[in-house]
Amino acid sequence: MKWLALVIAGFFEIGWAVGLKYTEGFTKLVPSVFTGSAMLISFLLLSYSLRAIPLGTAYAVWTGIGASGTLVFGMLFLGESRDPVRIGCILLIITCIIVLKVTHK
């Protein structure tokens, strides 16, 4: 259950990272409320997962999901570069997340 919470926290991290682009410095109400809510949910779920998952592992997985997900979002919806090196880096991040999960005791 803690791992599921951590993965969901990672997806909410993607949400707030993307949301920051649309808040325009927190001057737009709806994107700001969405972004702030996603931040709060993400942090609460991360905190919950830390009850059973070591800090370093949980933080690496959380930020890995957020970073790779945000990068994919940018490629798919914001016209960011789809350079093979960037895609390779995303795959490395995802591979590291999987290895951290598999090697967790």
PDB file of C-alpha atoms in Angstrom:
ATOM      1  CA  MET A   1       0.000   0.000   0.000  1.00  0.00           C
ATOM      2  CA  LYS A   2       2.861   2.385   0.789  1.00  0.00           C
ATOM      3  CA  TRP A   3       4.380   1.800  -2.656  1.00  0.00           C
ATOM      4  CA  LEU A   4       1.060   2.565  -4.317  1.00  0.00           C
ATOM      5  CA  ALA A   5       0.846   5.789  -2.312  1.00  0.00           C
ATOM      6  CA  LEU A   6       4.365   6.685  -3.446  1.00  0.00           C
ATOM      7  CA  VAL A   7       3.555   6.104  -7.119  1.00  0.00           C
ATOM      8  CA  ILE A   8       0.382   8.193  -6.833  1.00  0.00           C
ATOM      9  CA  ALA A   9       2.418  10.906  -5.084  1.00  0.00           C
ATOM     10  CA  GLY A  10       4.778  10.856  -8.067  1.00  0.00           C
ATOM     11  CA  PHE A  11       1.876  11.376 -10.461  1.00  0.00           C
ATOM     12  CA  PHE A  12       0.644  14.311  -8.386  1.00  0.00           C
ATOM     13  CA  GLU A  13       4.175  15.692  -8.564  1.00  0.00           C
ATOM     14  CA  ILE A  14       3.873  15.614 -12.349  1.00  0.00           C
ATOM     15  CA  GLY A  15       0.567  17.469 -11.983  1.00  0.00           C
ATOM     16  CA  TRP A  16       1.961  20.262  -9.866  1.00  0.00           C
ATOM     17  CA  ALA A  17       5.127  20.600 -11.913  1.00  0.00           C
ATOM     18  CA  VAL A  18       3.081  20.990 -15.089  1.00  0.00           C
ATOM     19  CA  GLY A  19       0.609  23.205 -13.241  1.00  0.00           C
ATOM     20  CA  LEU A  20       3.357  25.653 -12.309  1.00  0.00           C
ATOM     21  CA  LYS A  21       3.698  26.529 -15.985  1.00  0.00           C
ATOM     22  CA  TYR A  22       0.087  27.645 -16.113  1.00  0.00           C
ATOM     23  CA  THR A  23      -0.105  29.607 -12.838  1.00  0.00           C
ATOM     24  CA  GLU A  24       1.890  32.506 -14.296  1.00  0.00           C
ATOM     25  CA  GLY A  25       3.587  33.141 -10.974  1.00  0.00           C
ATOM     26  CA  PHE A  26       0.450  32.153  -9.043  1.00  0.00           C
ATOM     27  CA  THR A  27      -1.485  35.045 -10.585  1.00  0.00           C
ATOM     28  CA  LYS A  28      -4.121  32.790 -12.187  1.00  0.00           C
ATOM     29  CA  LEU A  29      -6.599  31.405  -9.665  1.00  0.00           C
ATOM     30  CA  VAL A  30      -7.719  28.089 -11.168  1.00  0.00           C
ATOM     31  CA  PRO A  31      -4.266  26.813 -12.152  1.00  0.00           C
ATOM     32  CA  SER A  32      -2.902  28.013  -8.802  1.00  0.00           C
ATOM     33  CA  VAL A  33      -5.570  26.135  -6.833  1.00  0.00           C
ATOM     34  CA  PHE A  34      -4.961  23.000  -8.918  1.00  0.00           C
ATOM     35  CA  THR A  35      -1.196  23.281  -8.486  1.00  0.00           C
ATOM     36  CA  GLY A  36      -1.384  23.942  -4.747  1.00  0.00           C
ATOM     37  CA  SER A  37      -3.787  21.034  -4.251  1.00  0.00           C
ATOM     38  CA  ALA A  38      -1.568  18.694  -6.256  1.00  0.00           C
ATOM     39  CA  MET A  39       1.439  19.798  -4.180  1.00  0.00           C
ATOM     40  CA  LEU A  40      -0.362  19.114  -0.922  1.00  0.00           C
ATOM     41  CA  ILE A  41      -1.638  15.698  -2.016  1.00  0.00           C
ATOM     42  CA  SER A  42       1.791  14.757  -3.376  1.00  0.00           C
ATOM     43  CA  PHE A  43       3.562  15.699  -0.142  1.00  0.00           C
ATOM     44  CA  LEU A  44       0.969  13.954   2.038  1.00  0.00           C
ATOM     45  CA  LEU A  45       1.230  10.725   0.059  1.00  0.00           C
ATOM     46  CA  LEU A  46       5.030  10.914   0.068  1.00  0.00           C
ATOM     47  CA  SER A  47       4.962  11.418   3.830  1.00  0.00           C
ATOM     48  CA  TYR A  48       2.613   8.447   4.243  1.00  0.00           C
ATOM     49  CA  SER A  49       4.872   6.215   2.155  1.00  0.00           C
ATOM     50  CA  LEU A  50       7.859   7.118   4.330  1.00  0.00           C
ATOM     51  CA  ARG A  51       6.337   5.074   7.143  1.00  0.00           C
ATOM     52  CA  ALA A  52       7.524   1.907   5.390  1.00  0.00           C
ATOM     53  CA  ILE A  53       9.928   2.952   2.622  1.00  0.00           C
ATOM     54  CA  PRO A  54      13.408   4.324   3.388  1.00  0.00           C
ATOM     55  CA  LEU A  55      13.753   8.063   2.801  1.00  0.00           C
ATOM     56  CA  GLY A  56      16.422   7.855   0.100  1.00  0.00           C
ATOM     57  CA  THR A  57      14.516   5.247  -1.880  1.00  0.00           C
ATOM     58  CA  ALA A  58      11.171   7.010  -1.571  1.00  0.00           C
ATOM     59  CA  TYR A  59      12.570  10.402  -2.509  1.00  0.00           C
ATOM     60  CA  ALA A  60      14.461   9.018  -5.511  1.00  0.00           C
ATOM     61  CA  VAL A  61      11.358   7.215  -6.780  1.00  0.00           C
ATOM     62  CA  TRP A  62       9.117  10.249  -6.165  1.00  0.00           C
ATOM     63  CA  THR A  63      11.403  12.675  -7.959  1.00  0.00           C
ATOM     64  CA  GLY A  64      12.133  10.146 -10.706  1.00  0.00           C
ATOM     65  CA  ILE A  65       8.451   9.730 -11.484  1.00  0.00           C
ATOM     66  CA  GLY A  66       7.962  13.485 -11.376  1.00  0.00           C
ATOM     67  CA  ALA A  67      10.966  14.306 -13.542  1.00  0.00           C
ATOM     68  CA  SER A  68      10.377  11.662 -16.190  1.00  0.00           C
ATOM     69  CA  GLY A  69       6.622  12.271 -16.286  1.00  0.00           C
ATOM     70  CA  THR A  70       7.058  16.002 -16.624  1.00  0.00           C
ATOM     71  CA  LEU A  71       9.589  15.505 -19.396  1.00  0.00           C
ATOM     72  CA  VAL A  72       7.243  13.161 -21.284  1.00  0.00           C
ATOM     73  CA  PHE A  73       4.370  15.634 -20.849  1.00  0.00           C
ATOM     74  CA  GLY A  74       6.522  18.395 -22.304  1.00  0.00           C
ATOM     75  CA  MET A  75       7.454  16.236 -25.274  1.00  0.00           C
ATOM     76  CA  LEU A  76       3.881  15.156 -25.973  1.00  0.00           C
ATOM     77  CA  PHE A  77       1.975  18.373 -25.320  1.00  0.00           C
ATOM     78  CA  LEU A  78       4.371  21.325 -25.277  1.00  0.00           C
ATOM     79  CA  GLY A  79       6.474  20.623 -28.326  1.00  0.00           C
ATOM     80  CA  GLU A  80       9.681  20.000 -26.401  1.00  0.00           C
ATOM     81  CA  SER A  81      12.550  18.174 -28.067  1.00  0.00           C
ATOM     82  CA  ARG A  82      12.184  14.433 -28.619  1.00  0.00           C
ATOM     83  CA  ASP A  83      15.896  13.928 -29.072  1.00  0.00           C
ATOM     84  CA  PRO A  84      16.914  10.267 -28.670  1.00  0.00           C
ATOM     85  CA  VAL A  85      19.356  11.217 -25.905  1.00  0.00           C
ATOM     86  CA  ARG A  86      16.511  12.766 -23.891  1.00  0.00           C
ATOM     87  CA  ILE A  87      14.379   9.666 -24.408  1.00  0.00           C
ATOM     88  CA  GLY A  88      17.325   7.487 -23.364  1.00  0.00           C
ATOM     89  CA  CYS A  89      17.691   9.513 -20.184  1.00  0.00           C
ATOM     90  CA  ILE A  90      14.004   9.041 -19.354  1.00  0.00           C
ATOM     91  CA  LEU A  91      14.399   5.311 -19.839  1.00  0.00           C
ATOM     92  CA  LEU A  92      17.421   5.326 -17.510  1.00  0.00           C
ATOM     93  CA  ILE A  93      15.421   7.126 -14.838  1.00  0.00           C
ATOM     94  CA  ILE A  94      12.568   4.644 -15.173  1.00  0.00           C
ATOM     95  CA  THR A  95      15.010   1.734 -15.041  1.00  0.00           C
ATOM     96  CA  CYS A  96      16.523   3.132 -11.839  1.00  0.00           C
ATOM     97  CA  ILE A  97      13.069   3.491 -10.276  1.00  0.00           C
ATOM     98  CA  ILE A  98      12.309  -0.155 -11.069  1.00  0.00           C
ATOM     99  CA  VAL A  99      15.640  -1.317  -9.644  1.00  0.00           C
ATOM    100  CA  LEU A 100      15.040   0.672  -6.444  1.00  0.00           C
ATOM    101  CA  LYS A 101      11.642  -0.997  -6.058  1.00  0.00           C
ATOM    102  CA  VAL A 102      12.966  -4.494  -6.765  1.00  0.00           C
ATOM    103  CA  THR A 103      15.908  -4.161  -4.370  1.00  0.00           C
ATOM    104  CA  HIS A 104      13.817  -2.691  -1.531  1.00  0.00           C
ATOM    105  CA  LYS A 105      13.757  -5.005   1.481  1.00  0.00           C
TER     106      LYS A 105
END
